[in-house]
Short mmCIF file of C-alpha atoms in Angstrom, two decimals:
data_model
loop_
_atom_site.label_atom_id
_atom_site.label_comp_id
_atom_site.label_asym_id
_atom_site.label_seq_id
_atom_site.Cartn_x
_atom_site.Cartn_y
_atom_site.Cartn_z
CA MET H 1 76.61 -13.20 122.98
CA SER H 2 73.55 -12.09 124.91
CA PHE H 3 72.69 -9.13 127.09
CA PRO H 4 70.48 -9.26 130.18
CA PRO H 5 67.06 -7.58 129.84
CA ASP H 6 67.82 -5.03 132.55
CA GLY H 7 71.05 -3.89 130.88
CA LEU H 8 74.71 -4.19 131.70
CA THR H 9 76.03 -3.59 135.18
CA GLY H 10 79.49 -2.34 136.03
CA PHE H 11 81.07 -3.12 139.39
CA TYR H 12 83.82 -1.14 141.07
CA PRO H 13 85.33 -1.23 144.57
CA VAL H 14 83.83 1.23 147.06
CA GLY H 15 85.07 -0.09 150.38
CA SER H 16 86.48 -3.01 152.25
CA TYR H 17 84.97 -6.43 152.62
CA HIS H 18 85.19 -6.11 156.41
CA GLY H 19 83.02 -2.99 156.52
CA ASN H 20 80.43 -4.56 154.23
CA PHE H 21 80.48 -7.74 156.31
CA LEU H 22 79.89 -5.68 159.49
CA ARG H 23 76.84 -4.01 157.93
CA VAL H 24 75.46 -7.39 156.85
CA VAL H 25 75.93 -8.80 160.36
CA ILE H 26 74.16 -5.79 161.90
CA VAL H 27 71.14 -6.28 159.61
CA GLN H 28 71.08 -10.02 160.29
CA TRP H 29 71.15 -9.35 164.06
CA LEU H 30 68.22 -6.97 163.66
CA LYS H 31 66.26 -9.61 161.78
CA LEU H 32 67.13 -12.17 164.46
CA ALA H 33 66.13 -9.78 167.26
CA PHE H 34 62.76 -9.24 165.60
CA LEU H 35 62.12 -12.97 165.34
CA ALA H 36 63.33 -13.56 168.89
CA MET H 37 60.97 -10.88 170.20
CA ILE H 38 58.07 -12.53 168.38
CA ALA H 39 58.95 -15.76 170.19
CA ILE H 40 59.25 -14.01 173.55
CA CYS H 41 56.01 -12.12 173.05
CA ALA H 42 54.18 -15.31 172.08
CA GLY H 43 55.74 -17.10 175.04
CA THR H 44 54.20 -14.65 177.51
CA PHE H 45 50.66 -15.85 176.88
CA LEU H 46 50.92 -19.12 174.93
CA SER H 47 52.24 -22.53 175.89
CA PHE H 48 55.76 -23.44 174.82
CA SER H 49 54.72 -25.63 171.93
CA VAL H 50 52.23 -23.11 170.53
CA ALA H 51 54.71 -20.23 170.97
CA SER H 52 57.32 -22.30 169.11
CA VAL H 53 54.92 -22.93 166.24
CA VAL H 54 54.06 -19.22 166.12
CA ALA H 55 57.74 -18.25 166.08
CA PHE H 56 58.74 -20.77 163.41
CA GLY H 57 55.61 -20.04 161.38
CA THR H 58 56.32 -16.33 161.48
CA PHE H 59 59.87 -16.99 160.35
CA MET H 60 58.65 -19.05 157.39
CA VAL H 61 56.01 -16.48 156.42
CA ALA H 62 58.43 -13.57 156.79
CA GLU H 63 61.11 -15.22 154.66
CA GLY H 64 58.60 -16.30 152.01
CA ALA H 65 56.71 -13.01 151.80
CA LYS H 66 58.65 -11.87 148.72
CA PHE H 67 57.69 -15.03 146.84
CA LEU H 68 54.09 -14.69 148.04
CA PHE H 69 53.97 -11.04 146.98
CA ASP H 70 55.26 -11.92 143.49
CA ALA H 71 52.90 -14.90 143.17
CA LEU H 72 49.86 -12.84 144.14
CA GLU H 73 50.41 -10.69 141.06
CA TYR H 74 49.28 -13.65 138.93
CA TYR H 75 46.68 -15.09 141.34
CA SER H 76 43.46 -13.35 140.43
CA ALA H 77 40.12 -13.67 142.22
CA THR H 78 38.37 -13.94 138.87
CA ASP H 79 38.57 -16.70 136.32
CA THR H 80 39.16 -16.29 132.58
CA LYS H 81 35.47 -15.60 131.95
CA GLY H 82 35.35 -12.79 134.53
CA ASN H 83 33.41 -14.74 137.15
CA VAL H 84 34.38 -14.15 140.77
CA ASP H 85 35.77 -17.20 142.56
CA TYR H 86 34.95 -16.66 146.24
CA PHE H 87 37.53 -19.15 147.48
CA ARG H 88 40.26 -17.27 145.63
CA MET H 89 38.91 -14.00 147.01
CA VAL H 90 39.26 -15.33 150.56
CA VAL H 91 42.76 -16.60 149.81
CA ARG H 92 43.76 -13.17 148.45
CA ALA H 93 42.11 -11.39 151.40
CA ILE H 94 44.35 -13.37 153.75
CA ALA H 95 47.54 -13.50 151.67
CA VAL H 96 47.78 -9.86 150.55
CA PRO H 97 47.95 -8.31 154.06
CA ILE H 98 50.43 -10.95 155.21
CA SER H 99 52.70 -10.41 152.21
CA ARG H 100 52.56 -6.63 152.66
CA MET H 101 53.21 -6.85 156.40
CA PHE H 102 56.47 -8.77 155.90
CA HIS H 103 57.38 -7.26 152.52
CA TYR H 104 60.26 -5.16 153.85
CA TYR H 105 61.61 -8.01 155.95
CA SER H 106 61.70 -10.42 153.02
CA ASN H 107 63.25 -7.87 150.63
CA LEU H 108 66.02 -7.21 153.13
CA ARG H 109 68.58 -9.74 151.91
CA PRO H 110 72.02 -8.47 152.90
CA THR H 111 73.77 -11.82 152.53
CA ALA H 112 72.79 -12.01 148.86
CA ASN H 113 74.44 -8.63 148.32
CA LEU H 114 77.53 -9.76 150.23
CA VAL H 115 77.84 -12.95 148.18
CA ASP H 116 77.40 -11.01 144.92
CA GLY H 117 80.04 -8.51 146.01
CA ARG H 118 77.56 -5.64 146.18
CA LEU H 119 77.66 -2.87 148.75
CA VAL H 120 75.26 -2.91 151.69
CA GLU H 121 74.93 0.80 152.37
CA TRP H 122 74.67 2.44 155.78
CA GLY H 123 71.32 3.84 154.65
CA THR H 124 69.99 0.30 154.34
CA VAL H 125 71.28 -0.47 157.82
CA LEU H 126 69.67 2.69 159.18
CA VAL H 127 66.28 1.97 157.60
CA ALA H 128 66.45 -1.63 158.81
CA THR H 129 67.32 -0.40 162.30
CA VAL H 130 64.36 1.96 162.34
CA ILE H 131 61.77 -0.45 160.93
CA LEU H 132 62.88 -3.66 162.62
CA GLY H 133 63.88 -1.83 165.81
CA LEU H 134 60.48 -0.19 166.04
CA ALA H 135 58.68 -3.49 165.42
CA THR H 136 60.86 -5.19 168.03
CA ALA H 137 60.19 -2.41 170.54
CA VAL H 138 56.42 -2.65 169.98
CA LEU H 139 56.54 -6.42 170.47
CA TYR H 140 58.61 -5.89 173.62
CA LEU H 141 56.03 -3.47 175.03
CA ILE H 142 53.24 -5.94 174.27
CA ALA H 143 55.19 -8.74 175.97
CA VAL H 144 55.88 -6.62 179.06
CA THR H 145 52.24 -5.53 179.28
CA VAL H 146 50.97 -9.10 178.99
CA PHE H 147 53.53 -10.42 181.46
CA ARG H 148 52.70 -7.75 184.06
CA ARG H 149 49.01 -8.63 183.90
CA ARG H 150 49.62 -12.34 184.41
CA GLU H 151 48.91 -13.78 187.80
CA LEU H 152 51.97 -15.83 188.59
CA ALA H 153 52.30 -18.23 191.49
CA MET H 154 53.68 -16.53 194.59
CA TYR H 155 56.02 -18.22 197.02
CA SER H 156 54.83 -17.64 200.58
CA GLY H 157 58.18 -18.39 202.17
CA HIS H 158 57.02 -21.39 204.20
#
């Protein structure tokens, strides 16, 4: 017999599966809208192939930010003797802001809660709506601004 290090957890029913599933779908749609707006924003000023790489790269970075954040805890810029390793310092200078930028996105894992039978609260949905909705709106405004400043080919009618 063994006990987990974080203690015992008791589960009890608090609602229906359908309501929890609806909340999970809403959060997943918000995450998808954020990624889609990154692709649209990149597509306004980059070629298709580069915009695709940016969109897929952002997806990979955003999903892996939790792992990166946890790994950076053990990745020090100094060695065991206390000497500063400048390559590691550069790696940390790039990785820390990226992991913090997507930290909320990567911690938002509603499907894991659904599979485990845990409740996805409306508060989580509300916070996700505010954060991801705001980020999506900012990306939308950037995309509209860039697209309005582009000089597109005009059809003369002849």
